[in-house]
Amino acid sequence: MDKIKELTDRLDMTRIPRHVAIIMDGNGRWARERMRGRSEGHAEGVNSVHNITRHASDLGIKHLTLYAFSTENWNRPPQEVETLMYLIGWAIRKETPELLANNVHIRLLGEIDRLPEQVRKDLEAGRDATAACDGLNLNLCLSYSSRWEITRAVRRIAEDVLDGRLSAGGIDEKTIASRLSTEDLPDPDLLIRTGGEHRVSNFLLWQIAYSELYFTPILWPDFGQEAFLEALVDYQSRERRFGKTSDQVKEENPN
Ligand code: IPE
Ligand code: IPE
Ligand code: MG
């Protein structure tokens, strides 16, 4: 508890990242360390989603984007995929009332049509129930991969050019960004990956061009308030230069 207080004191509430994205990895290893099945690791991971969403909301983070199931995860053993789908549907049904009470707006990113019909309906019910909420934006990435999303954006742009709605010369970065699943969201300020791997696994490749990357060996089911605060404090210790020099940045932000 003391550690949480110390970290909270160190956190500059005026510089909380607007958008935090998380690759929630390590459920399987968490379970294996305990001689339990992978499903139990995933079930435990749902608790972390609950806790981190609450902390993000309390801290005033505006957008939290969670990588819950990747396009590549469809290649896992069918039984594991089935468990994950069941858990996703169950979790959204269970969590929606509290999310609604906390003014959290659920958004769905990815190829949602590929999910089993009932899970898709549960997710859409959660999204629709919270549509008017204007607190934390909780962006759930499901059957998501960045290359899928970029390919779809290119297809959409090609259609617009063919139909005369857009000229090839008029395509700029905004044209592309607005056709990604993230549409109007600002780019992540901070990308966290739990579970010890140092890779991005096809997540938000366009959007993380200038994000701060934070990797922790902590497995997702063990990632709680303290670990989250550590990541935020670390983020605040960094100087985001966006290609400029350190002197320029200091001049622009004298405090
Ligand atoms: C993350 O945990 C959950 C999903 C990818 C759906 P993993 O299941 O990848 O856990 P590890 O990497 O095997 O430990
Ligand atoms: C990334 O985790 C995807 C999610 C967290 C949903 P994986 O466990 O699938 O990543 P790789 O395959 O080890 O890169
Ligand atoms: Mg993994």
Short mmCIF file of C-alpha atoms and ligand atoms in Angstrom, two decimals:
data_model
loop_
_atom_site.label_atom_id
_atom_site.label_comp_id
_atom_site.label_asym_id
_atom_site.label_seq_id
_atom_site.Cartn_x
_atom_site.Cartn_y
_atom_site.Cartn_z
CA MET A 1 0.00 0.00 0.00
CA ASP A 2 2.86 2.39 0.87
CA LYS A 3 4.36 1.82 -2.54
CA ILE A 4 1.07 2.82 -4.16
CA LYS A 5 0.97 6.00 -2.10
CA GLU A 6 4.58 6.80 -2.97
CA LEU A 7 3.92 6.29 -6.70
CA THR A 8 0.69 8.30 -6.57
CA ASP A 9 2.58 11.16 -4.91
CA ARG A 10 5.19 11.03 -7.65
CA LEU A 11 2.61 11.16 -10.40
CA ASP A 12 2.06 14.57 -11.97
CA MET A 13 -1.71 14.72 -12.40
CA THR A 14 -1.35 17.54 -14.93
CA ARG A 15 0.58 15.26 -17.29
CA ILE A 16 -1.50 12.09 -17.27
CA PRO A 17 -1.32 10.45 -20.73
CA ARG A 18 -4.46 11.02 -22.72
CA HIS A 19 -4.35 7.64 -24.44
CA VAL A 20 -2.85 4.43 -23.02
CA ALA A 21 -2.79 1.22 -25.09
CA ILE A 22 -2.00 -2.17 -23.55
CA ILE A 23 -0.92 -5.51 -25.02
CA MET A 24 -2.24 -7.76 -22.26
CA ASP A 25 0.14 -10.72 -22.47
CA GLY A 26 1.14 -13.52 -20.11
CA ASN A 27 -2.11 -15.23 -19.06
CA GLY A 28 -0.90 -18.65 -20.21
CA ARG A 29 2.40 -18.43 -18.38
CA TRP A 30 0.68 -17.17 -15.24
CA ALA A 31 -1.47 -20.31 -15.26
CA ARG A 32 1.42 -22.63 -16.07
CA GLU A 33 3.46 -21.31 -13.16
CA ARG A 34 0.59 -22.44 -10.95
CA MET A 35 0.10 -25.81 -12.70
CA ARG A 36 -3.31 -24.60 -13.84
CA GLY A 37 -4.93 -24.65 -17.27
CA ARG A 38 -4.52 -21.71 -19.65
CA SER A 39 -8.25 -20.92 -19.33
CA GLU A 40 -7.72 -20.11 -15.68
CA GLY A 41 -5.03 -17.63 -16.68
CA HIS A 42 -7.44 -15.96 -19.08
CA ALA A 43 -10.17 -15.86 -16.42
CA GLU A 44 -7.72 -14.21 -14.03
CA GLY A 45 -6.80 -11.77 -16.80
CA VAL A 46 -10.39 -10.53 -16.83
CA ASN A 47 -9.89 -9.29 -13.24
CA SER A 48 -6.91 -7.24 -14.39
CA VAL A 49 -9.01 -5.71 -17.15
CA HIS A 50 -11.61 -4.76 -14.54
CA ASN A 51 -9.03 -3.25 -12.18
CA ILE A 52 -6.96 -1.37 -14.75
CA THR A 53 -10.08 0.09 -16.38
CA ARG A 54 -11.17 1.42 -13.00
CA HIS A 55 -7.75 2.89 -12.22
CA ALA A 56 -7.49 4.46 -15.68
CA SER A 57 -10.91 6.02 -15.21
CA ASP A 58 -10.03 7.29 -11.71
CA LEU A 59 -6.80 8.83 -13.00
CA GLY A 60 -8.65 10.72 -15.72
CA ILE A 61 -7.09 8.88 -18.65
CA LYS A 62 -9.36 9.63 -21.61
CA HIS A 63 -8.69 6.60 -23.84
CA LEU A 64 -7.69 3.06 -22.82
CA THR A 65 -7.14 0.67 -25.73
CA LEU A 66 -6.83 -3.01 -24.86
CA TYR A 67 -5.55 -5.75 -27.16
CA ALA A 68 -7.82 -8.60 -26.13
CA PHE A 69 -7.72 -10.98 -29.12
CA SER A 70 -5.58 -10.69 -32.23
CA THR A 71 -6.27 -11.90 -35.75
CA GLU A 72 -3.38 -14.32 -35.22
CA ASN A 73 -4.98 -15.65 -32.03
CA TRP A 74 -7.56 -17.44 -34.24
CA ASN A 75 -4.73 -19.91 -34.90
CA ARG A 76 -4.70 -21.12 -31.28
CA PRO A 77 -6.19 -24.53 -30.44
CA PRO A 78 -9.98 -24.39 -31.04
CA GLN A 79 -10.71 -25.16 -27.40
CA GLU A 80 -8.67 -22.18 -26.20
CA VAL A 81 -10.35 -19.91 -28.76
CA GLU A 82 -13.72 -21.15 -27.54
CA THR A 83 -12.82 -20.40 -23.92
CA LEU A 84 -11.59 -16.94 -24.82
CA MET A 85 -14.79 -16.19 -26.75
CA TYR A 86 -16.91 -17.43 -23.85
CA LEU A 87 -14.95 -15.27 -21.40
CA ILE A 88 -15.23 -12.19 -23.58
CA GLY A 89 -19.03 -12.53 -23.79
CA TRP A 90 -19.35 -13.30 -20.09
CA ALA A 91 -17.08 -10.43 -19.03
CA ILE A 92 -18.86 -7.80 -21.09
CA ARG A 93 -22.26 -8.86 -19.77
CA LYS A 94 -20.98 -8.81 -16.20
CA GLU A 95 -19.07 -5.53 -16.48
CA THR A 96 -21.47 -3.37 -18.50
CA PRO A 97 -23.61 -2.13 -15.56
CA GLU A 98 -20.55 -0.93 -13.63
CA LEU A 99 -18.97 0.57 -16.75
CA LEU A 100 -22.20 2.42 -17.41
CA ALA A 101 -22.33 3.64 -13.80
CA ASN A 102 -18.75 4.89 -14.16
CA ASN A 103 -19.57 6.73 -17.40
CA VAL A 104 -17.25 4.48 -19.47
CA HIS A 105 -17.87 4.39 -23.22
CA ILE A 106 -17.15 0.98 -24.78
CA ARG A 107 -15.89 0.94 -28.36
CA LEU A 108 -15.14 -2.14 -30.44
CA LEU A 109 -12.17 -2.28 -32.79
CA GLY A 110 -11.43 -5.17 -35.14
CA GLU A 111 -13.19 -7.68 -37.31
CA ILE A 112 -16.12 -8.10 -34.93
CA ASP A 113 -18.13 -10.01 -37.56
CA ARG A 114 -15.74 -12.94 -37.15
CA LEU A 115 -16.74 -13.46 -33.50
CA PRO A 116 -19.44 -16.00 -32.61
CA GLU A 117 -22.84 -14.38 -33.02
CA GLN A 118 -23.78 -14.38 -29.33
CA VAL A 119 -20.46 -12.82 -28.29
CA ARG A 120 -20.85 -10.17 -30.97
CA LYS A 121 -24.35 -9.41 -29.71
CA ASP A 122 -23.14 -9.16 -26.10
CA LEU A 123 -20.36 -6.79 -27.16
CA GLU A 124 -22.68 -4.66 -29.26
CA ALA A 125 -25.17 -4.51 -26.39
CA GLY A 126 -22.38 -3.22 -24.12
CA ARG A 127 -21.28 -0.71 -26.73
CA ASP A 128 -24.83 0.53 -27.36
CA ALA A 129 -25.67 0.73 -23.64
CA THR A 130 -22.68 2.99 -23.01
CA ALA A 131 -22.91 5.01 -26.24
CA ALA A 132 -23.86 8.22 -24.42
CA CYS A 133 -21.12 7.93 -21.77
CA ASP A 134 -18.47 10.61 -22.04
CA GLY A 135 -15.95 9.50 -19.42
CA LEU A 136 -13.20 7.01 -20.22
CA ASN A 137 -13.25 5.59 -23.76
CA LEU A 138 -12.58 1.86 -23.41
CA ASN A 139 -11.49 0.59 -26.81
CA LEU A 140 -11.57 -3.20 -27.00
CA CYS A 141 -9.52 -4.69 -29.84
CA LEU A 142 -11.01 -8.04 -30.82
CA SER A 143 -10.06 -10.07 -33.86
CA TYR A 144 -7.84 -7.08 -34.48
CA SER A 145 -4.55 -6.76 -36.29
CA SER A 146 -2.93 -3.64 -37.57
CA ARG A 147 -2.16 -5.07 -41.02
CA TRP A 148 -5.81 -6.09 -41.40
CA GLU A 149 -6.85 -2.58 -40.44
CA ILE A 150 -4.36 -0.87 -42.78
CA THR A 151 -5.33 -3.19 -45.66
CA ARG A 152 -9.00 -2.30 -45.10
CA ALA A 153 -8.14 1.41 -45.04
CA VAL A 154 -6.30 1.11 -48.37
CA ARG A 155 -9.30 -0.68 -49.87
CA ARG A 156 -11.64 2.07 -48.62
CA ILE A 157 -9.41 4.79 -50.04
CA ALA A 158 -9.19 2.99 -53.41
CA GLU A 159 -12.99 2.79 -53.53
CA ASP A 160 -13.30 6.49 -52.73
CA VAL A 161 -10.85 7.37 -55.51
CA LEU A 162 -12.62 5.07 -58.01
CA ASP A 163 -15.97 6.62 -57.12
CA GLY A 164 -14.58 10.11 -57.51
CA ARG A 165 -15.01 11.12 -53.85
CA LEU A 166 -11.27 11.58 -53.43
CA SER A 167 -8.36 12.42 -55.72
CA ALA A 168 -5.13 10.43 -55.47
CA GLY A 169 -3.23 13.66 -54.90
CA GLY A 170 -5.58 14.55 -52.05
CA ILE A 171 -4.58 11.56 -49.93
CA ASP A 172 -2.73 12.66 -46.82
CA GLU A 173 -2.06 11.21 -43.36
CA LYS A 174 -5.50 12.26 -42.13
CA THR A 175 -7.14 10.38 -45.03
CA ILE A 176 -5.45 7.21 -43.84
CA ALA A 177 -5.91 7.76 -40.09
CA SER A 178 -9.63 8.43 -40.49
CA ARG A 179 -10.14 5.08 -42.21
CA LEU A 180 -8.47 3.03 -39.47
CA SER A 181 -10.51 1.46 -36.65
CA THR A 182 -9.22 4.16 -34.31
CA GLU A 183 -10.75 6.85 -36.57
CA ASP A 184 -10.99 10.00 -34.46
CA LEU A 185 -8.92 8.77 -31.49
CA PRO A 186 -5.65 10.53 -30.74
CA ASP A 187 -2.56 8.32 -31.08
CA PRO A 188 -1.52 6.44 -27.92
CA ASP A 189 0.87 8.41 -25.74
CA LEU A 190 1.95 5.24 -23.98
CA LEU A 191 1.96 1.62 -25.12
CA ILE A 192 2.41 -0.95 -22.35
CA ARG A 193 3.18 -4.62 -23.00
CA THR A 194 3.05 -7.02 -20.09
CA GLY A 195 4.47 -10.55 -20.08
CA GLY A 196 8.10 -9.80 -20.94
CA GLU A 197 8.12 -9.93 -24.75
CA HIS A 198 9.67 -7.00 -26.60
CA ARG A 199 7.46 -6.90 -29.67
CA VAL A 200 4.27 -5.24 -30.86
CA SER A 201 2.54 -8.30 -32.40
CA ASN A 202 0.61 -6.47 -35.11
CA PHE A 203 -0.94 -3.88 -32.77
CA LEU A 204 -1.62 -0.26 -33.81
CA LEU A 205 1.42 -0.07 -36.10
CA TRP A 206 0.37 3.23 -37.68
CA GLN A 207 -0.85 4.80 -34.43
CA ILE A 208 2.25 4.10 -32.29
CA ALA A 209 4.61 6.00 -34.60
CA TYR A 210 5.51 8.33 -31.69
CA SER A 211 4.18 6.48 -28.64
CA GLU A 212 6.36 5.82 -25.63
CA LEU A 213 6.88 2.05 -25.33
CA TYR A 214 6.95 0.38 -21.93
CA PHE A 215 7.71 -3.31 -21.49
CA THR A 216 7.31 -5.12 -18.19
CA PRO A 217 7.97 -8.77 -17.31
CA ILE A 218 4.89 -8.75 -15.06
CA LEU A 219 2.31 -11.22 -16.38
CA TRP A 220 -1.08 -9.68 -17.20
CA PRO A 221 -3.02 -11.36 -14.33
CA ASP A 222 -0.46 -9.87 -11.89
CA PHE A 223 -0.59 -6.38 -13.44
CA GLY A 224 -2.34 -4.27 -10.82
CA GLN A 225 -2.50 -0.70 -9.61
CA GLU A 226 1.13 -0.57 -8.48
CA ALA A 227 2.47 -1.86 -11.79
CA PHE A 228 0.22 0.54 -13.69
CA LEU A 229 1.40 3.51 -11.63
CA GLU A 230 5.04 2.43 -12.20
CA ALA A 231 4.41 2.54 -15.95
CA LEU A 232 2.82 5.99 -15.72
CA VAL A 233 5.63 7.38 -13.56
CA ASP A 234 8.18 5.98 -16.02
CA TYR A 235 6.25 7.57 -18.90
CA GLN A 236 6.38 10.95 -17.16
CA SER A 237 10.15 10.70 -16.78
CA ARG A 238 10.62 10.67 -20.55
CA GLU A 239 11.15 13.61 -22.83
CA ARG A 240 8.96 13.38 -25.92
CA ARG A 241 10.87 15.20 -28.61
CA PHE A 242 8.93 14.36 -31.79
CA GLY A 243 12.08 14.86 -33.85
CA LYS A 244 13.07 18.16 -32.25
CA THR A 245 16.08 18.81 -30.02
CA SER A 246 15.92 18.65 -26.26
CA ASP A 247 16.61 22.42 -26.07
CA GLN A 248 13.65 23.16 -28.33
CA VAL A 249 11.35 20.99 -26.22
CA LYS A 250 12.47 22.71 -23.01
CA GLU A 251 11.94 26.11 -24.55
CA GLU A 252 8.41 25.18 -25.58
CA ASN A 253 7.54 23.70 -22.17
CA PRO A 254 9.49 25.73 -19.61
CA ASN A 255 7.95 23.86 -16.67
C1 IPE B 1 -2.62 -13.06 -23.49
O1 IPE B 1 -2.04 -14.10 -22.80
C2 IPE B 1 -4.05 -13.33 -23.86
C3 IPE B 1 -4.27 -13.46 -25.31
C4 IPE B 1 -3.36 -13.39 -26.23
C5 IPE B 1 -5.63 -13.68 -25.75
P1 IPE B 1 -1.42 -15.38 -23.53
O2 IPE B 1 -2.47 -16.41 -23.68
O3 IPE B 1 -0.76 -14.98 -24.82
O4 IPE B 1 -0.33 -15.82 -22.47
P2 IPE B 1 1.11 -16.42 -22.74
O5 IPE B 1 1.83 -15.47 -23.64
O6 IPE B 1 0.91 -17.76 -23.37
O7 IPE B 1 1.71 -16.49 -21.38
C1 IPE B 2 -0.62 -10.46 -28.31
O1 IPE B 2 -0.32 -11.55 -27.51
C2 IPE B 2 -2.09 -10.41 -28.57
C3 IPE B 2 -2.91 -10.08 -27.41
C4 IPE B 2 -2.48 -9.71 -26.24
C5 IPE B 2 -4.32 -10.14 -27.63
P1 IPE B 2 0.19 -12.93 -28.13
O2 IPE B 2 0.55 -13.81 -27.03
O3 IPE B 2 -0.78 -13.43 -29.12
O4 IPE B 2 1.51 -12.43 -28.91
P2 IPE B 2 2.67 -13.25 -29.60
O5 IPE B 2 2.05 -14.22 -30.54
O6 IPE B 2 3.42 -13.96 -28.52
O7 IPE B 2 3.51 -12.21 -30.27
MG MG B 3 1.15 -14.45 -25.29
#
